[in-house]
Amino acid sequence: MLLPPRFLQGRRFADADSVCLQCLYKLSRSPTPRRRPLSTSAPFKNAVAATRQQRNVFKKEYFWGNSILEDVLLGSRRGVQSDAASMSMSKSNGDEDTPPITTMAKESPDSAPQPSPVSTSTLIKDELPHRRRKRLREEATAASTADPIIPHDASSRLSTAASALPATSIRRLLTTYLSLSKPRLSFLIVLTACASYSLYPVPAILSSATAVAPSLSTLTLLYLTTGTALSCASANALNMLFEPSHDAKMSRTRNRPLVRKLISPRGALAFAVFTGIAGVGLLYYGTNPTVAFLSALNIVLYAGIYTPMKRISVLNTWAGALVGGIPPLMGWAAAAGQCAAHEGNWEELLFGEGSAGGWLLAGLLFTWQFPHFNALSWTIRDEYKNAGYRMLAWTNPARNARVALRYSLLMFPLCIAFSYAGVTDWGFAVTSSVINGWMLREAIRFWRYEGAKGSARGLFWASVWHLPIVLVLAMAHKKGLWEKVWRAAVGDAGEEEWEYDDEEPEQELGRGSETGGPTR
């Protein structure tokens, strides 16, 4: 029996004697030929293959999850780019003979055909409406729940500007000194002192009947603002001088002048000493010794107690709030020194009659700092932790939120106490409740979510707007201010009657002199 050559060459059996001739014949039989299409021309075959490929791509693109497909495509592109980059680096290093590294994927006969690459813009364009709405909702939620990006402080920005100037220019030196003073924080402190000065109730004997503004000395106000600004610059420069290594660990403070070596520690110390002596001296000469003592005490508290306490205990927040409450008391004491009825010593200025307004303003600033700082510290809690600062935001987030809520509630009785003490009229108790309610609402959200879901950002911006609005409302509702405005606009009938009564005796005296003397 003759066997085909294919059978003789291509088969191997372990035991050939055990196979019968019938089985050998079936194995050697040629397979059935495949059916061929009607047309075997190349153009027809290419058209059929292109149609099938487009149909497969459409099905994959339509039914696959777009986010998964996009991730796969982006990942493949990153791989290609990284291979191209490695090849270019090898060529630049002179390794032209090194063969390119390629990654071969294992192909199995049962694996499905891979879709052709589709651009991300095409995917977004062909995205289904319900998937597009879902994606937009997720993006909006992610944007609202993300932590707010706290910008660099003014000192860091000024340091960056100073570093771009010539090393020997005077402008660079002045910009560096200005960055040491923390100008934004110093301006806020000066603003609170000026607001307290303007809210002091001037006695009626010292104010004119038709004057709208109180008759306090403008020169004293100039001494107060200049001396307070210089004292703030001294305290802030000492604060930077004591912790440059810790400032370098935080993104907000790593650009400060001492961290970037724009000024030497000896130069920063000389600036702090000069501004401290000049500020306290101006306050002593232009206002009174009580205000000068409060300024010197604030420098010691901020630079000597609050700054090192930040790395020891969470009570540093309360020490910093005490520092922020002293400037309003300085402005009140400066105004009270002009109206003092007796010697004008510290007991009369700080604890005498009418001193309640100064302590209320100090309490307002002390209370305000907790919702403001607790919300701010929560957004950068990891940086505080890495820098070694002990803050409630990372040591006890739940307590951090409770403290912010507690002091936000305290704003209501404080504002009512202003009207009760006679510093403002009762309209201030009503108008201030609106802004206090806004901050309380954000503090409740901050307490409920412990800073998450954008609650920290909401409380932070509410506190930023809260303080200036409350101070402006207090000055607008100052006791007796609108009465003086009404008198200036309409006039006081009572004063005209008194002037008419004074003119009558003079007229009678003139008639008696004409007739030869007064009649008895």
XYZ file of C-alpha atoms in Angstrom:
520
model
C 0.000 0.000 0.000
C 1.378 3.326 -0.994
C 1.212 6.138 1.572
C 1.385 9.864 0.867
C 4.702 11.592 1.546
C 3.017 13.799 4.174
C 2.222 10.788 6.277
C 5.705 9.382 5.969
C 7.457 12.617 7.006
C 5.272 14.425 9.517
C 4.083 11.872 12.097
C 5.885 10.184 14.955
C 4.399 7.494 17.128
C 5.742 5.921 20.231
C 4.607 2.461 19.140
C 3.922 2.162 15.387
C 2.932 -1.518 15.558
C -0.141 -0.741 17.648
C -1.792 1.384 14.891
C -3.916 -0.404 12.352
C -3.952 0.306 8.659
C -7.462 1.769 8.756
C -6.477 4.382 11.331
C -3.385 5.192 9.337
C -5.520 5.761 6.281
C -7.869 8.169 8.148
C -4.948 10.136 9.535
C -3.306 10.416 6.165
C -6.444 11.684 4.412
C -6.108 15.352 3.287
C -8.335 17.977 5.015
C -11.404 19.445 3.370
C -10.549 22.636 1.489
C -11.953 25.881 2.829
C -14.654 27.727 1.000
C -13.459 30.637 -0.992
C -15.436 33.846 -1.567
C -16.944 34.560 -4.925
C -14.208 37.037 -5.700
C -10.633 36.391 -4.650
C -9.277 39.692 -5.828
C -7.131 41.768 -3.469
C -9.311 44.946 -3.533
C -12.363 42.968 -2.504
C -10.513 41.306 0.369
C -9.145 44.649 1.620
C -12.591 46.257 1.526
C -14.134 43.405 3.535
C -11.313 43.540 6.139
C -11.630 47.353 6.497
C -15.394 47.076 7.022
C -14.960 44.442 9.720
C -12.247 46.444 11.441
C -14.353 49.642 11.515
C -17.328 47.713 12.850
C -15.224 46.169 15.614
C -13.739 49.548 16.595
C -17.182 51.110 16.765
C -18.460 48.331 19.008
C -15.491 48.554 21.318
C -15.665 52.340 21.514
C -19.409 52.331 22.060
C -19.734 49.620 24.695
C -16.464 49.908 26.595
C -16.183 52.171 29.674
C -14.637 55.364 28.310
C -12.627 56.057 31.449
C -11.024 52.591 31.339
C -10.267 52.873 27.628
C -8.758 56.308 28.108
C -6.523 55.072 30.921
C -5.332 52.140 28.770
C -4.559 54.384 25.822
C -2.779 56.951 27.947
C -0.750 54.215 29.594
C 0.323 52.813 26.247
C 1.303 56.292 25.080
C 3.392 56.840 28.198
C 5.166 53.535 27.515
C 5.955 54.496 23.941
C 7.169 57.930 25.014
C 9.375 56.465 27.746
C 10.901 53.958 25.267
C 11.554 56.753 22.792
C 13.127 58.874 25.532
C 15.381 56.034 26.648
C 16.472 55.412 23.050
C 17.271 59.089 22.536
C 19.258 59.174 25.780
C 21.234 56.104 24.766
C 22.034 57.676 21.401
C 23.099 60.922 23.058
C 25.453 58.981 25.342
C 27.121 57.339 22.323
C 25.542 53.894 22.632
C 24.477 53.699 19.030
C 25.170 49.976 18.836
C 22.802 49.195 21.679
C 19.664 47.596 20.276
C 16.341 49.173 21.252
C 14.415 47.532 24.050
C 11.031 46.392 22.930
C 8.250 44.757 24.849
C 6.602 41.830 23.135
C 3.108 40.965 24.186
C 2.158 37.329 24.345
C -0.433 36.532 21.811
C -2.782 33.646 22.246
C -4.982 32.297 19.490
C -8.074 32.805 21.635
C -7.348 36.469 22.490
C -9.682 39.107 21.096
C -8.354 41.591 18.544
C -7.138 44.842 20.124
C -8.907 48.066 19.137
C -7.127 50.637 17.090
C -5.762 53.653 19.033
C -8.296 56.434 19.462
C -7.394 59.955 20.602
C -8.686 61.379 23.890
C -10.397 64.251 22.107
C -12.317 61.739 19.976
C -13.409 59.877 23.092
C -14.671 63.059 24.738
C -16.404 64.115 21.542
C -18.160 60.766 21.127
C -18.968 60.508 24.836
C -22.554 59.642 25.612
C -24.679 62.368 27.235
C -25.319 60.495 30.482
C -21.621 59.680 30.835
C -20.718 63.306 30.182
C -23.112 64.500 32.895
C -21.707 61.958 35.330
C -18.140 63.017 34.574
C -18.938 66.705 35.042
C -20.643 65.986 38.368
C -17.642 64.041 39.590
C -15.260 66.805 38.531
C -17.374 69.453 40.302
C -17.502 67.352 43.471
C -13.750 66.790 43.408
C -13.137 70.518 42.934
C -15.451 71.463 45.826
C -14.002 68.919 48.254
C -10.368 69.661 47.458
C -8.340 71.525 50.039
C -7.962 75.232 49.262
C -4.565 76.255 48.002
C -3.186 78.754 50.482
C -1.014 81.285 48.618
C 2.391 82.391 49.805
C 2.383 85.161 52.381
C 3.506 88.692 51.573
C 6.991 88.092 53.005
C 7.616 85.201 50.619
C 6.443 87.218 47.625
C 8.620 90.178 48.558
C 11.593 87.880 49.047
C 11.088 86.479 45.562
C 10.933 90.005 44.164
C 14.054 91.046 46.091
C 16.061 88.071 44.860
C 15.505 89.206 41.253
C 17.045 92.638 41.930
C 20.773 93.442 41.801
C 22.638 92.415 44.939
C 23.992 95.914 45.645
C 20.821 97.926 44.952
C 19.073 99.917 47.647
C 15.708 98.729 46.375
C 16.693 95.135 47.090
C 17.669 96.056 50.662
C 14.446 97.958 51.310
C 12.336 95.142 49.857
C 14.119 92.640 52.090
C 13.491 94.750 55.190
C 9.851 95.119 54.196
C 9.512 91.353 53.861
C 10.911 90.964 57.395
C 8.049 93.065 58.764
C 5.224 90.869 57.340
C 3.419 93.900 55.870
C -0.001 92.287 55.462
C -0.190 91.149 59.087
C 1.194 94.480 60.328
C -1.434 96.370 58.336
C -4.227 94.326 59.904
C -2.927 95.046 63.404
C -2.635 98.775 62.698
C -6.192 98.734 61.318
C -7.594 97.242 64.528
C -5.766 99.844 66.643
C -7.151 102.697 64.492
C -10.691 101.296 64.659
C -10.489 101.165 68.432
C -9.183 104.742 68.511
C -12.097 105.995 66.409
C -14.704 104.126 68.487
C -13.749 105.833 71.740
C -16.718 107.956 72.957
C -15.536 111.543 73.215
C -17.132 113.477 76.122
C -19.641 116.122 75.108
C -17.511 118.898 76.569
C -14.739 118.084 74.091
C -16.869 117.647 70.971
C -18.635 120.446 69.116
C -22.388 120.341 68.719
C -22.343 120.140 64.934
C -19.234 118.015 64.411
C -19.706 114.674 62.792
C -16.263 113.254 63.642
C -14.973 113.155 67.226
C -12.510 115.887 68.129
C -9.537 113.617 68.830
C -6.051 114.660 67.832
C -4.952 113.664 64.340
C -1.334 113.950 65.431
C -1.929 111.401 68.176
C -3.455 109.048 65.609
C -0.355 109.451 63.427
C 1.924 108.579 66.348
C -0.295 105.588 67.146
C -0.238 104.140 63.631
C 3.486 104.698 63.065
C 4.548 103.349 66.437
C 2.278 100.308 66.153
C 3.574 99.494 62.661
C 7.209 99.687 63.786
C 6.482 97.515 66.827
C 4.814 94.904 64.607
C 7.835 94.926 62.292
C 10.126 94.269 65.248
C 8.048 91.352 66.564
C 7.734 89.758 63.109
C 11.456 90.080 62.384
C 12.281 88.368 65.680
C 9.794 85.641 64.839
C 11.585 84.916 61.541
C 14.968 85.135 63.234
C 14.130 82.409 65.748
C 12.802 79.751 63.319
C 14.406 79.848 59.832
C 15.065 76.081 59.889
C 11.382 75.376 60.568
C 10.196 77.901 57.977
C 12.217 76.032 55.358
C 9.996 72.949 55.848
C 6.741 74.686 54.868
C 5.721 75.729 51.375
C 4.209 79.025 52.544
C 7.315 80.177 54.423
C 10.263 78.599 52.636
C 10.766 81.765 50.541
C 11.229 84.103 53.495
C 14.354 86.287 53.454
C 16.309 84.471 56.166
C 15.599 81.091 54.595
C 16.818 82.290 51.190
C 19.886 84.002 52.734
C 18.854 87.428 51.461
C 19.922 88.947 54.767
C 22.189 87.763 57.531
C 20.867 86.948 61.031
C 22.886 89.859 62.380
C 21.219 92.244 59.942
C 17.761 90.920 60.846
C 18.517 91.344 64.554
C 19.679 94.929 64.010
C 16.477 95.694 62.085
C 14.315 94.173 64.842
C 16.065 96.104 67.605
C 15.912 99.420 65.730
C 12.230 99.147 64.823
C 11.313 97.990 68.333
C 13.044 100.913 70.038
C 11.685 103.418 67.504
C 8.117 102.098 67.736
C 7.954 102.032 71.533
C 9.634 105.462 71.695
C 7.112 107.043 69.321
C 4.209 105.606 71.297
C 5.694 106.865 74.570
C 6.281 110.364 73.217
C 3.164 110.751 71.057
C 0.483 108.944 73.118
C 1.157 107.909 76.724
C 3.365 105.465 78.679
C 0.536 102.930 78.996
C 0.331 102.444 75.239
C 4.116 102.166 74.989
C 4.152 99.512 77.724
C 1.441 97.481 75.953
C 3.447 97.630 72.714
C 6.641 96.395 74.384
C 4.664 93.655 76.134
C 3.229 92.507 72.823
C 6.708 92.190 71.278
C 7.845 90.023 74.189
C 4.710 87.856 74.068
C 4.906 87.259 70.321
C 8.634 86.708 69.911
C 9.517 85.315 73.338
C 6.502 83.182 74.286
C 4.316 82.427 71.270
C 7.137 81.592 68.834
C 8.904 78.895 70.934
C 5.581 77.638 72.296
C 4.473 76.522 68.830
C 6.792 73.510 69.085
C 5.850 72.660 72.672
C 2.089 72.772 73.207
C -1.179 73.369 71.386
C -1.827 76.229 73.806
C 0.262 78.391 71.491
C -2.991 79.260 69.676
C -4.349 80.903 72.831
C -1.065 82.776 73.339
C -1.231 84.062 69.765
C -4.843 85.137 70.256
C -3.782 87.115 73.333
C -1.170 88.909 71.235
C -3.837 89.817 68.670
C -6.152 91.248 71.330
C -3.676 93.830 72.679
C -3.586 96.314 69.711
C -7.288 97.325 70.107
C -6.582 97.975 73.758
C -3.651 100.181 72.711
C -5.883 102.290 70.464
C -8.494 102.697 73.194
C -5.855 103.719 75.763
C -4.380 106.253 73.315
C -7.787 107.910 72.876
C -8.565 107.762 76.600
C -5.278 109.500 77.405
C -6.497 112.666 75.653
C -9.753 112.732 77.620
C -8.411 111.714 81.039
C -9.905 113.822 83.821
C -7.155 113.076 86.354
C -3.521 112.000 86.075
C -4.119 109.577 83.217
C -2.170 106.668 84.672
C -2.571 103.043 83.564
C -5.270 102.321 86.161
C -7.481 105.108 84.865
C -6.899 104.334 81.200
C -7.373 100.567 81.420
C -9.748 100.115 84.363
C -11.392 103.511 84.786
C -14.828 104.693 83.803
C -15.593 104.028 80.154
C -12.834 101.451 79.695
C -15.275 98.620 78.958
C -15.225 99.353 75.225
C -11.486 98.717 74.972
C -11.761 95.345 76.673
C -14.719 94.390 74.480
C -12.698 95.159 71.351
C -9.784 93.142 72.716
C -12.164 90.258 73.398
C -13.580 90.526 69.882
C -10.118 90.183 68.323
C -9.182 87.389 70.749
C -12.319 85.435 69.840
C -12.105 86.013 66.099
C -8.680 84.429 65.757
C -9.843 80.902 66.659
C -12.248 80.272 63.754
C -9.843 82.063 61.426
C -6.650 80.265 62.405
C -8.203 76.842 63.022
C -9.641 76.812 59.505
C -6.344 78.034 58.036
C -4.207 75.531 59.957
C -6.420 72.609 58.897
C -5.621 73.182 55.221
C -1.860 72.952 55.869
C -1.963 70.533 58.822
C 0.510 68.147 57.189
C 3.057 70.921 56.747
C 2.684 71.975 60.378
C 3.235 68.355 61.394
C 6.340 67.974 59.240
C 7.762 71.263 60.527
C 7.304 70.221 64.166
C 4.587 72.745 65.103
C 2.008 71.366 67.515
C -1.382 72.508 66.244
C -4.844 71.205 67.026
C -5.456 70.737 63.320
C -3.342 67.552 63.271
C -3.061 66.583 66.940
C -6.835 66.609 67.572
C -8.965 67.588 64.543
C -12.254 67.071 66.398
C -11.222 69.484 69.162
C -9.933 71.911 66.556
C -13.431 72.068 65.039
C -15.135 72.354 68.450
C -12.948 75.296 69.462
C -13.763 77.128 66.229
C -17.496 76.566 66.777
C -17.365 77.607 70.424
C -15.704 80.948 69.747
C -17.948 81.620 66.748
C -20.932 81.389 69.100
C -19.236 83.824 71.486
C -19.401 86.553 68.836
C -23.121 87.130 69.465
C -22.932 88.151 73.165
C -19.811 90.226 72.504
C -21.541 92.334 69.852
C -24.603 92.766 72.069
C -22.311 93.901 74.897
C -21.067 96.780 72.717
C -24.580 98.208 72.624
C -25.162 97.505 76.307
C -21.951 99.325 77.320
C -22.888 102.397 75.273
C -20.107 102.088 72.724
C -22.592 101.600 69.860
C -26.327 101.952 69.462
C -28.664 98.964 69.508
C -28.744 98.818 65.739
C -25.276 97.272 65.854
C -26.636 94.282 67.766
C -29.047 93.637 64.892
C -26.770 94.246 61.897
C -23.809 92.364 63.369
C -26.000 89.309 63.899
C -26.195 88.816 60.134
C -22.433 88.516 59.623
C -22.091 86.553 62.877
C -24.754 84.137 61.632
C -22.843 83.600 58.402
C -19.641 82.704 60.247
C -21.577 80.499 62.688
C -23.112 78.588 59.785
C -19.676 77.903 58.307
C -18.336 76.953 61.748
C -21.127 74.391 62.155
C -20.203 72.840 58.790
C -16.541 72.870 59.827
C -17.438 71.088 63.075
C -19.711 68.555 61.379
C -17.254 67.521 58.670
C -14.069 68.290 60.666
C -12.711 70.378 57.811
C -13.615 68.035 54.951
C -15.971 68.702 52.000
C -14.779 72.300 51.624
C -15.911 73.337 55.120
C -12.450 74.617 56.085
C -12.325 76.846 53.030
C -15.813 78.221 53.750
C -14.978 79.094 57.359
C -11.658 80.642 56.380
C -13.186 83.070 53.885
C -16.103 83.834 56.198
C -13.624 84.862 58.905
C -11.590 86.931 56.440
C -14.661 89.040 55.614
C -16.109 88.950 59.115
C -13.605 91.141 60.943
C -13.541 94.217 58.646
C -17.333 94.144 58.239
C -17.925 94.016 61.992
C -15.462 96.866 62.638
C -17.045 99.032 59.930
C -20.519 98.328 61.330
C -19.335 99.264 64.819
C -17.975 102.596 63.572
C -21.168 103.237 61.606
C -23.303 102.550 64.714
C -21.145 104.536 67.118
C -23.148 105.973 69.979
C -24.437 109.478 69.170
C -22.927 109.583 65.673
C -26.221 109.798 63.774
C -27.589 112.350 66.245
C -24.716 114.661 65.360
C -25.317 114.026 61.660
C -28.985 114.944 62.137
C -28.074 118.126 64.001
C -25.625 119.117 61.304
C -28.227 118.553 58.567
C -31.425 119.896 60.224
C -30.265 121.995 63.138
C -31.092 121.912 66.862
C -34.185 123.853 67.914
C -33.176 123.695 71.550
C -29.972 125.631 70.954
C -31.872 128.351 69.043
C -34.258 128.811 72.030
C -31.324 129.182 74.406
C -29.748 131.773 72.099
C -33.062 133.717 71.975
C -33.371 133.685 75.786
C -29.839 135.050 76.125
C -30.614 137.932 73.782
C -33.668 139.141 75.795
C -31.810 140.390 78.953
C -29.340 142.228 76.755
C -32.180 144.023 74.961
C -33.840 145.011 78.277
C -30.512 146.284 79.568
C -30.153 148.426 76.448
C -33.650 149.980 76.900
C -32.904 150.884 80.529
C -29.743 152.708 79.631
C -31.635 154.788 77.043
C -34.301 155.898 79.561
C -31.816 156.879 82.235
C -31.518 153.673 84.231
C -33.481 150.599 85.096
C -36.856 151.048 86.748
C -37.392 149.760 90.279
